[in-house]
Amino acid sequence: MPAKLQLPPFVTSLSAKLLILTAIFVLLAEILIFAPSIGRFRLVYLQEHLADAHLAILALDATDDMMVGEDLEKELLSHVNALTVVLTRPGQGKLMLMNGADVEVDATYDLREESFFGLIKDAFVVLAQSRHRVLRVIGPSPKNKDVLVEVVMSEAPLRMDMFDYSWRILALSLGIALMTAALVFVSLHRLLVQPLRRITRNMITFRDAPEDVTRVIEPSSRTDEVGVAERELSSMQGSLQESLGQKTRLAAIGTAAAKINHDLRNGLATARLISDRLNRSDDPEVREVAPVLLSAIDRAVHICGQMLNFSKEGKPQLDVMEFDLHELTGEVADTIDVAESVDLNVINHIPPGTFVSGDWEQLYRVFENLARNAEQAGASTVDIRLQQEPDCLIVSIADDGPGIPVEIRNNLFKPFKGSTRKDGSGLGLAITRDLMRAHGGDIWLDVSELGGACFCLELPLGDSITNRNEHLFG
C-alpha cells in the first residue's frame, strides 16, 4: 500500500507562511505609503484653514473703517475655527480678527519652509500629542500667493481629523492586505504548493518500491522550474531503476557464475586429464580439434570468472608493492607472444627501471585485458608507451585495429554495455576501470596514432617512487 503523505499542521505549513508573509509585506508597504500621506493630509488641512481665514477676513474690506462688531468677529473666527487671523497684503497694512485676549502659542509652523520629511515628522508629532496645543500657522493664501495669512488655532480638531484619516487608512490597508494575501495564497498554492506536494508524495511512494516502474513520476507539461524539477526527478528515478535492475542482474549472475565456475573447473580438470590422450591420437583431425576444445573451455571459464569477480568482490583488495613496470608489461608481452591462438605483436616502450607502486597481479590483469581486447578487435600491433607528469605516470596502450565505434563510446566502461563484440559480456573494461580507480588512478579513451583505439592509464606516484624514477626523466 503506498505510503500516505503526512502534511504538516496548517500553522507551520508552507501555505500559512505564504499567507502571513504576504499580509505582513502588504502592511509594510501601506505603512510606507501612510507616512507621506498623513503628512500631506496635515498640510492640506492647514492650507484650507489659511484659505478660509483669508475669505473670512475679507469681510473687513466691506466696512468703511476696516472693523466689524465683536459679535460678527467671533462668528467669523468660529467659522474659520481660529482664535486669531492676520492678513498681510503687499504695500498695505494688516487686517486682523482676534477673539478676546492674547493666547499662549505652543508651536509655530511656517508652511513656506516645510520639507517632505519635515511634513512627515510634524504629522507624527501631532499624532503623538497628549494635550491640546495652540498653533500659529503662517503661509501664503491658496487664494492669492501674494497674500500672507497667519492663523492662531487649536490643534485638537486637526488631531481628531488626522486620527480619523489614520483609522480609515488602517482599515483600507487591512482589507487590501487580506485580499492580496488571499489571492497570492490561492495562486501560490496552485502554482507551487500543490506541485511540491505531488513531487513529495511521489518521492515517498517511489522510496517504498523503487523497482516498480509505475511509481516513476509523470512530468507535467510545465516549462517553469517546477516542470524542470519534475522532469529531472523522473530522469533520476529512471536511472535509479536501471541501476537497481543492473545490480539485481549482477547478483543473479554472481550466484550463477559461482555454480557454473565450479562445474566448469571440474569439467576442465577432467578435460585436461584426457588432453594428453587426445593429443597422442593417431587421428590428425582429433589432434587438431583438441586444442580448440580446450581453448573454448578456458575462455568460458575466464568469462565466468570475470562475472564472478565483478559481481562479488566489490572494491578490489590490493596487495601493494613497488615493482618495475617494464618487467610487468614485458611479461604480458611474452604471455601474448607464446599463445599460439593469438596473433598480436606487443611492443613495450616502457624504459627498464620505471618503478610504480601497486598490485602486480591486478595491474597485470589490466594490461593483459587491454591487449587481448585489441587482438579480439582485429589489431595486429599494440604499442605501450610512457609519459611522466608531475605527480603521475600516463601509460598509453595503442593498437592498429578498427577503433571503438562511436555509438558505444559513452557506455564504454559500463557493465553489459561497453562490449565491442556481439558475444562479449561488456565487463572487461568495467573491471579495468575499477582496478585503476582502486589504485588511485583512472582510464580513458584517447586518439591512437596507429589508427585504432588508444587507452590511457593514470598511475599516481608517491615521493619515493618519483625519486627512484628521476634518473629516467630528468
Coordinates of C-alpha atoms in Angstrom, one line a residue:
M1 CA 0.0 0.0 0.0
P2 CA 1.5 3.4 -0.9
A3 CA 2.7 5.5 2.0
K4 CA 0.4 8.3 3.0
L5 CA 1.9 11.8 2.8
Q6 CA 2.0 13.3 6.3
L7 CA 1.2 17.0 5.8
P8 CA 2.4 19.5 8.5
P9 CA -0.1 21.4 10.6
F10 CA -1.6 24.4 8.8
V11 CA 0.1 26.9 11.1
T12 CA 3.5 25.6 10.2
S13 CA 2.8 24.7 6.6
L14 CA 4.2 26.5 3.6
S15 CA 0.7 27.8 2.7
A16 CA 0.3 29.5 6.1
K17 CA 3.8 31.0 5.8
L18 CA 3.0 32.4 2.4
L19 CA -0.3 33.9 3.7
I20 CA 1.3 35.5 6.7
L21 CA 4.3 36.9 4.9
T22 CA 2.2 38.3 2.1
A23 CA 0.0 40.1 4.6
I24 CA 3.0 41.5 6.5
F25 CA 4.7 42.7 3.4
V26 CA 1.5 44.5 2.2
L27 CA 1.1 46.1 5.6
L28 CA 4.7 47.3 5.5
A29 CA 4.0 48.8 2.0
E30 CA 1.0 50.5 3.4
I31 CA 3.0 51.9 6.3
L32 CA 5.5 53.4 3.8
I33 CA 2.6 54.9 1.9
F34 CA 0.9 56.1 5.1
A35 CA 3.8 58.3 6.3
P36 CA 3.9 60.7 3.4
S37 CA 0.1 60.6 3.0
I38 CA -0.6 61.7 6.6
G39 CA 2.0 64.5 6.2
R40 CA 0.2 65.6 3.1
F41 CA -3.2 65.4 4.9
R42 CA -1.9 67.8 7.6
L43 CA -0.5 70.2 5.0
V44 CA -3.8 70.3 3.1
Y45 CA -5.7 70.8 6.3
L46 CA -3.6 73.8 7.3
Q47 CA -3.8 75.3 3.8
E48 CA -7.6 75.0 3.8
H49 CA -7.7 76.9 7.1
L50 CA -5.5 79.6 5.6
A51 CA -7.9 79.9 2.6
D52 CA -10.9 80.0 4.9
A53 CA -9.2 82.6 7.1
H54 CA -8.4 84.7 4.0
L55 CA -12.1 84.7 3.0
A56 CA -13.3 85.4 6.5
I57 CA -11.1 88.5 7.0
L58 CA -12.2 89.9 3.6
A59 CA -15.4 91.0 5.5
L60 CA -13.3 93.9 6.9
D61 CA -13.0 95.2 3.3
A62 CA -16.7 95.8 3.2
T63 CA -16.6 98.3 6.1
D64 CA -15.5 101.9 6.0
D65 CA -13.3 101.7 9.0
M66 CA -11.9 98.2 8.3
M67 CA -13.6 97.0 11.5
V68 CA -16.5 94.8 12.5
G69 CA -18.5 94.3 15.6
E70 CA -17.4 92.0 18.3
D71 CA -20.2 89.5 17.7
L72 CA -19.5 89.3 14.0
E73 CA -15.8 89.0 14.7
K74 CA -16.4 86.0 17.0
E75 CA -18.8 84.5 14.4
L76 CA -16.2 84.8 11.6
L77 CA -13.5 83.3 13.8
S78 CA -15.8 80.5 14.8
H79 CA -16.5 79.6 11.1
V80 CA -12.7 79.5 10.5
N81 CA -12.1 77.6 13.7
A82 CA -9.4 80.0 14.7
L83 CA -8.5 82.2 17.6
T84 CA -6.7 84.9 15.6
V85 CA -6.4 85.7 11.9
V86 CA -3.9 88.2 10.4
L87 CA -3.8 89.1 6.8
T88 CA -0.8 90.9 5.2
R89 CA -1.0 92.3 1.7
P90 CA 1.9 93.8 -0.3
G91 CA 2.0 97.6 0.1
Q92 CA -0.9 97.7 2.5
G93 CA -1.5 97.4 6.2
K94 CA -2.5 94.3 8.2
L95 CA -6.1 93.1 8.7
M96 CA -6.7 91.3 11.9
L97 CA -9.5 89.3 13.6
M98 CA -9.0 88.5 17.2
N99 CA -11.2 86.7 19.7
G100 CA -10.6 88.2 23.1
A101 CA -7.2 88.3 24.9
D102 CA -3.9 87.1 23.7
V103 CA -3.3 83.3 24.0
E104 CA -0.1 81.5 24.6
V105 CA 1.2 79.8 21.4
D106 CA 2.8 76.4 21.8
A107 CA 4.3 75.9 18.4
T108 CA 4.7 78.0 15.2
Y109 CA 4.8 76.5 11.7
D110 CA 5.7 78.4 8.6
L111 CA 4.4 76.5 5.6
R112 CA 6.8 78.2 3.3
E113 CA 9.7 76.4 5.0
E114 CA 8.2 72.9 5.2
S115 CA 10.0 70.0 3.5
F116 CA 9.0 66.4 2.6
F117 CA 10.5 64.8 5.7
G118 CA 9.6 67.8 7.8
L119 CA 5.9 67.3 7.0
I120 CA 6.1 63.6 7.9
K121 CA 7.8 64.5 11.2
D122 CA 5.4 67.2 12.1
A123 CA 2.4 64.9 11.3
F124 CA 3.7 62.2 13.7
V125 CA 4.3 64.9 16.4
V126 CA 0.6 65.8 16.2
L127 CA -0.5 62.2 16.5
A128 CA 1.8 61.7 19.4
Q129 CA 0.5 64.7 21.4
S130 CA -1.4 64.0 24.6
R131 CA -2.5 67.6 25.3
H132 CA -4.3 70.3 23.3
R133 CA -1.8 72.7 21.9
V134 CA -2.3 76.2 20.3
L135 CA -0.6 76.6 17.0
R136 CA 0.5 79.6 14.9
V137 CA 0.4 78.7 11.2
I138 CA 1.9 81.1 8.7
G139 CA 1.7 80.7 4.9
P140 CA 0.7 82.2 1.6
S141 CA -3.0 82.2 0.9
P142 CA -4.1 79.5 -1.5
K143 CA -6.5 82.2 -3.0
N144 CA -3.7 84.6 -3.6
K145 CA 0.0 83.7 -3.4
D146 CA 1.0 87.3 -2.7
V147 CA -1.1 87.5 0.4
L148 CA 0.4 86.2 3.7
V149 CA -2.0 84.7 6.2
E150 CA -1.4 84.0 9.8
V151 CA -3.8 81.9 11.9
V152 CA -3.7 81.0 15.6
M153 CA -5.7 77.9 16.1
S154 CA -6.3 75.0 18.4
E155 CA -4.6 71.7 17.4
A156 CA -7.4 69.5 18.7
P157 CA -9.6 69.4 15.6
L158 CA -6.6 68.8 13.4
R159 CA -5.5 65.9 15.6
M160 CA -9.0 64.3 15.6
D161 CA -9.3 64.6 11.8
M162 CA -5.8 63.0 11.4
F163 CA -6.8 60.1 13.7
D164 CA -10.0 59.6 11.7
Y165 CA -8.0 59.6 8.5
S166 CA -5.4 57.1 10.0
W167 CA -8.2 54.7 11.0
R168 CA -9.6 54.8 7.5
I169 CA -6.2 54.1 6.1
L170 CA -5.7 51.2 8.6
A171 CA -9.0 49.6 7.7
L172 CA -8.3 50.0 4.0
S173 CA -4.8 48.6 4.4
L174 CA -6.1 45.6 6.3
G175 CA -8.6 44.9 3.6
I176 CA -6.0 45.2 0.8
A177 CA -3.6 43.1 2.8
L178 CA -6.1 40.3 3.4
M179 CA -7.4 40.4 -0.2
T180 CA -3.9 40.4 -1.6
A181 CA -2.7 37.7 0.8
A182 CA -5.7 35.5 -0.2
L183 CA -5.1 36.0 -3.9
V184 CA -1.4 35.3 -3.5
F185 CA -2.1 32.3 -1.3
V186 CA -4.5 30.8 -3.8
S187 CA -2.1 31.4 -6.7
L188 CA 1.0 30.1 -5.0
H189 CA -1.0 27.2 -3.6
R190 CA -1.9 26.1 -7.1
L191 CA 1.4 27.0 -8.8
L192 CA 3.8 25.9 -6.1
V193 CA 2.4 24.1 -3.0
Q194 CA 0.3 21.5 -4.8
P195 CA 3.1 20.6 -7.3
L196 CA 5.5 20.3 -4.4
R197 CA 3.1 18.0 -2.5
R198 CA 2.8 15.9 -5.7
I199 CA 6.5 15.6 -6.0
T200 CA 6.9 14.9 -2.3
R201 CA 4.2 12.3 -2.4
N202 CA 5.8 10.6 -5.4
M203 CA 9.2 10.6 -3.7
I204 CA 7.7 8.8 -0.7
T205 CA 5.8 6.3 -2.9
F206 CA 8.9 5.7 -5.0
R207 CA 11.0 5.2 -1.9
D208 CA 8.8 2.3 -0.7
A209 CA 9.2 0.4 -4.0
P210 CA 11.8 1.9 -6.3
E211 CA 11.8 -1.1 -8.6
D212 CA 8.1 -0.5 -9.5
V213 CA 8.1 1.3 -12.9
T214 CA 4.5 2.5 -12.2
R215 CA 5.8 4.7 -9.4
V216 CA 8.0 6.9 -11.6
I217 CA 6.6 10.4 -11.6
E218 CA 4.9 11.5 -14.9
P219 CA 6.2 15.0 -15.6
S220 CA 3.7 17.7 -16.4
S221 CA 3.9 20.0 -19.4
R222 CA 5.0 23.0 -17.4
T223 CA 8.0 24.9 -18.7
D224 CA 9.0 26.6 -15.4
E225 CA 11.3 25.5 -12.6
V226 CA 8.6 23.1 -11.3
G227 CA 8.4 21.4 -14.7
V228 CA 12.2 21.1 -14.8
A229 CA 12.2 19.6 -11.3
E230 CA 9.6 17.0 -12.3
R231 CA 11.4 16.0 -15.5
E232 CA 14.8 15.8 -13.6
L233 CA 13.1 13.7 -10.9
S234 CA 11.6 11.4 -13.5
S235 CA 15.0 11.0 -15.2
M236 CA 16.7 10.3 -11.8
Q237 CA 14.1 7.7 -10.9
G238 CA 14.5 6.0 -14.3
S239 CA 18.3 5.9 -13.9
L240 CA 18.0 4.6 -10.3
Q241 CA 15.6 1.8 -11.5
E242 CA 18.0 0.9 -14.3
S243 CA 20.9 0.8 -11.7
L244 CA 18.8 -1.4 -9.4
G245 CA 17.9 -3.7 -12.2
Q246 CA 21.5 -4.0 -13.1
K247 CA 22.6 -4.8 -9.6
T248 CA 19.9 -7.4 -9.4
R249 CA 21.2 -9.0 -12.6
L250 CA 24.7 -8.8 -11.2
A251 CA 23.6 -10.6 -8.0
A252 CA 21.9 -13.3 -10.1
I253 CA 24.9 -13.6 -12.4
G254 CA 27.2 -13.8 -9.3
T255 CA 25.2 -16.8 -7.9
A256 CA 25.0 -18.5 -11.3
A257 CA 28.7 -17.8 -12.2
A258 CA 29.8 -19.3 -8.9
K259 CA 28.0 -22.5 -9.7
I260 CA 29.0 -22.6 -13.3
N261 CA 32.6 -21.8 -12.5
H262 CA 32.7 -24.7 -10.0
D263 CA 31.2 -27.1 -12.5
L264 CA 33.4 -25.9 -15.4
R265 CA 36.5 -26.3 -13.3
N266 CA 35.6 -29.9 -12.6
G267 CA 34.9 -30.4 -16.2
L268 CA 38.1 -28.7 -17.2
A269 CA 40.1 -30.9 -14.8
T270 CA 38.6 -34.0 -16.5
A271 CA 39.3 -32.5 -19.9
R272 CA 42.9 -31.9 -19.0
L273 CA 43.3 -35.5 -17.9
I274 CA 42.3 -36.7 -21.3
S275 CA 44.0 -33.9 -23.3
D276 CA 47.3 -35.8 -23.5
R277 CA 45.5 -38.9 -24.8
L278 CA 43.7 -36.7 -27.4
N279 CA 47.0 -35.1 -28.5
R280 CA 48.6 -38.6 -28.9
S281 CA 45.7 -39.8 -31.0
D282 CA 46.6 -41.3 -34.4
D283 CA 43.8 -39.4 -36.0
P284 CA 45.2 -36.0 -37.1
E285 CA 41.7 -34.4 -37.0
V286 CA 41.4 -35.3 -33.3
R287 CA 44.8 -33.8 -32.6
E288 CA 43.7 -30.6 -34.4
V289 CA 40.4 -30.3 -32.6
A290 CA 41.6 -31.0 -29.1
P291 CA 43.4 -27.6 -28.5
V292 CA 40.5 -25.8 -29.9
L293 CA 38.2 -27.5 -27.5
L294 CA 40.4 -26.8 -24.5
S295 CA 40.7 -23.1 -25.6
A296 CA 37.0 -22.8 -25.8
I297 CA 36.6 -24.2 -22.3
D298 CA 39.3 -21.9 -21.0
R299 CA 37.5 -18.9 -22.5
A300 CA 34.2 -19.9 -20.9
V301 CA 35.8 -20.3 -17.5
H302 CA 37.5 -16.9 -18.0
I303 CA 34.2 -15.2 -18.7
C304 CA 32.5 -16.8 -15.8
G305 CA 35.4 -15.8 -13.6
Q306 CA 35.1 -12.2 -14.7
M307 CA 31.4 -12.2 -13.9
L308 CA 32.0 -13.8 -10.5
N309 CA 34.7 -11.3 -9.6
F310 CA 32.8 -8.3 -10.8
S311 CA 29.6 -9.1 -9.0
K312 CA 31.1 -10.3 -5.7
E313 CA 34.4 -8.7 -5.0
G314 CA 33.2 -5.1 -4.6
K315 CA 36.1 -2.8 -4.2
P316 CA 39.3 -4.7 -5.2
Q317 CA 41.6 -5.6 -2.3
L318 CA 45.2 -4.6 -3.4
D319 CA 48.4 -6.2 -2.3
V320 CA 50.5 -3.0 -2.9
M321 CA 54.3 -3.3 -3.5
E322 CA 56.9 -1.4 -5.5
F323 CA 58.0 -3.0 -8.8
D324 CA 59.4 -2.3 -12.2
L325 CA 56.6 -1.6 -14.7
H326 CA 58.8 -2.6 -17.6
E327 CA 59.0 -6.1 -16.2
L328 CA 55.3 -6.3 -15.8
T329 CA 54.5 -5.2 -19.3
G330 CA 57.3 -7.4 -20.7
E331 CA 55.7 -10.4 -19.0
V332 CA 52.4 -9.5 -20.6
A333 CA 54.0 -9.3 -24.0
D334 CA 55.7 -12.6 -23.5
T335 CA 52.5 -14.3 -22.5
I336 CA 50.7 -12.9 -25.5
D337 CA 53.6 -13.9 -27.8
V338 CA 53.7 -17.6 -26.7
A339 CA 50.0 -18.1 -27.1
E340 CA 49.5 -19.9 -30.4
S341 CA 45.9 -18.8 -30.8
V342 CA 46.9 -15.1 -30.5
D343 CA 48.5 -13.3 -33.4
L344 CA 49.5 -10.0 -31.8
N345 CA 52.8 -8.1 -31.6
V346 CA 53.1 -6.2 -28.3
I347 CA 55.8 -3.5 -28.5
N348 CA 57.0 -2.5 -25.0
H349 CA 58.5 1.1 -25.0
I350 CA 58.5 1.5 -21.2
P351 CA 62.1 2.0 -20.0
P352 CA 63.6 -0.5 -17.6
G353 CA 63.7 0.7 -14.1
T354 CA 60.4 2.5 -14.2
F355 CA 59.1 1.9 -10.7
V356 CA 55.4 2.1 -9.7
S357 CA 53.5 1.2 -6.5
G358 CA 50.6 -1.1 -6.9
D359 CA 49.2 -4.6 -7.0
W360 CA 51.3 -6.6 -9.5
E361 CA 48.5 -9.2 -10.2
Q362 CA 45.8 -6.7 -10.7
L363 CA 47.8 -4.4 -12.9
Y364 CA 48.9 -7.4 -14.9
R365 CA 45.2 -8.2 -15.3
V366 CA 44.6 -4.7 -16.6
F367 CA 47.4 -4.8 -19.3
E368 CA 46.6 -8.3 -20.4
N369 CA 42.9 -7.5 -20.7
L370 CA 43.5 -4.4 -22.9
A371 CA 46.0 -6.4 -25.1
R372 CA 43.5 -9.2 -25.6
N373 CA 40.7 -6.8 -26.3
A374 CA 42.9 -5.3 -29.1
E375 CA 43.6 -8.7 -30.5
Q376 CA 40.0 -9.7 -30.5
A377 CA 39.0 -6.4 -32.2
G378 CA 41.3 -7.3 -35.1
A379 CA 44.5 -5.5 -34.2
S380 CA 47.9 -6.9 -35.1
T381 CA 50.1 -4.5 -33.2
V382 CA 49.9 -3.0 -29.7
D383 CA 52.2 -0.1 -28.7
I384 CA 52.8 0.6 -25.0
R385 CA 54.4 3.9 -24.2
L386 CA 55.0 6.0 -21.1
Q387 CA 54.6 9.7 -20.3
Q388 CA 55.6 11.3 -17.0
E389 CA 53.5 14.0 -15.4
P390 CA 54.4 15.9 -12.2
D391 CA 52.5 13.5 -9.9
C392 CA 51.7 10.5 -12.1
L393 CA 52.6 8.3 -15.0
I394 CA 50.4 8.1 -18.1
V395 CA 50.7 4.7 -19.9
S396 CA 49.2 4.6 -23.4
I397 CA 48.2 1.3 -24.9
A398 CA 47.5 2.0 -28.6
D399 CA 46.6 -0.6 -31.3
D400 CA 46.1 -0.6 -35.1
G401 CA 42.7 -2.2 -35.0
P402 CA 39.4 -0.8 -36.3
G403 CA 38.9 1.5 -33.2
I404 CA 35.9 2.0 -30.9
P405 CA 32.5 2.6 -32.6
V406 CA 31.1 6.0 -31.9
E407 CA 27.8 4.6 -30.7
I408 CA 29.3 2.8 -27.7
R409 CA 31.9 5.3 -26.5
N410 CA 29.6 6.9 -23.9
N411 CA 28.9 3.4 -22.4
L412 CA 32.4 2.1 -22.8
F413 CA 33.1 1.5 -19.1
K414 CA 29.6 0.5 -18.1
P415 CA 29.0 -3.2 -17.4
F416 CA 26.9 -5.1 -20.1
K417 CA 27.0 -2.0 -22.4
G418 CA 30.6 -1.4 -23.4
S419 CA 31.5 -4.5 -25.4
T420 CA 32.6 -4.1 -29.0
R421 CA 31.8 -7.7 -29.8
K422 CA 28.4 -9.3 -30.2
D423 CA 29.3 -12.2 -27.8
G424 CA 31.1 -10.0 -25.3
S425 CA 29.9 -9.6 -21.7
G426 CA 30.9 -5.9 -21.5
L427 CA 32.6 -6.5 -18.2
G428 CA 36.3 -6.3 -19.2
L429 CA 36.6 -2.5 -19.4
A430 CA 34.3 -2.0 -16.4
I431 CA 36.6 -4.3 -14.3
T432 CA 39.7 -2.5 -15.7
R433 CA 38.3 0.9 -14.6
D434 CA 37.5 -0.3 -11.1
L435 CA 41.1 -1.7 -10.8
M436 CA 42.6 1.6 -11.9
R437 CA 40.5 3.7 -9.6
A438 CA 41.3 1.3 -6.7
H439 CA 45.0 2.3 -7.4
G440 CA 44.0 6.0 -7.2
G441 CA 44.2 6.4 -11.0
D442 CA 41.9 6.1 -13.9
I443 CA 41.5 5.0 -17.5
W444 CA 40.1 6.8 -20.5
L445 CA 39.9 6.5 -24.3
D446 CA 42.3 8.6 -26.4
V447 CA 43.2 9.0 -30.0
S448 CA 45.6 6.4 -31.4
E449 CA 48.4 7.3 -33.7
L450 CA 48.2 3.8 -35.1
G451 CA 44.6 4.4 -36.3
G452 CA 42.8 2.1 -33.8
A453 CA 42.0 2.5 -30.1
C454 CA 44.2 4.0 -27.5
F455 CA 43.6 3.6 -23.8
C456 CA 45.4 5.8 -21.3
L457 CA 46.2 4.6 -17.8
E458 CA 46.9 7.0 -15.0
L459 CA 49.2 5.7 -12.2
P460 CA 49.8 8.1 -9.3
L461 CA 53.3 8.4 -8.0
G462 CA 54.4 8.8 -4.4
D463 CA 57.5 10.8 -3.3
S464 CA 59.7 7.7 -3.0
I465 CA 58.7 6.4 -6.5
T466 CA 59.2 9.8 -8.0
N467 CA 62.8 10.0 -6.6
R468 CA 63.5 6.5 -7.9
N469 CA 62.4 7.5 -11.5
E470 CA 64.3 10.8 -11.6
H471 CA 67.2 9.2 -13.4
L472 CA 64.8 8.3 -16.3
F473 CA 63.0 11.6 -16.7
G474 CA 65.5 14.1 -15.5

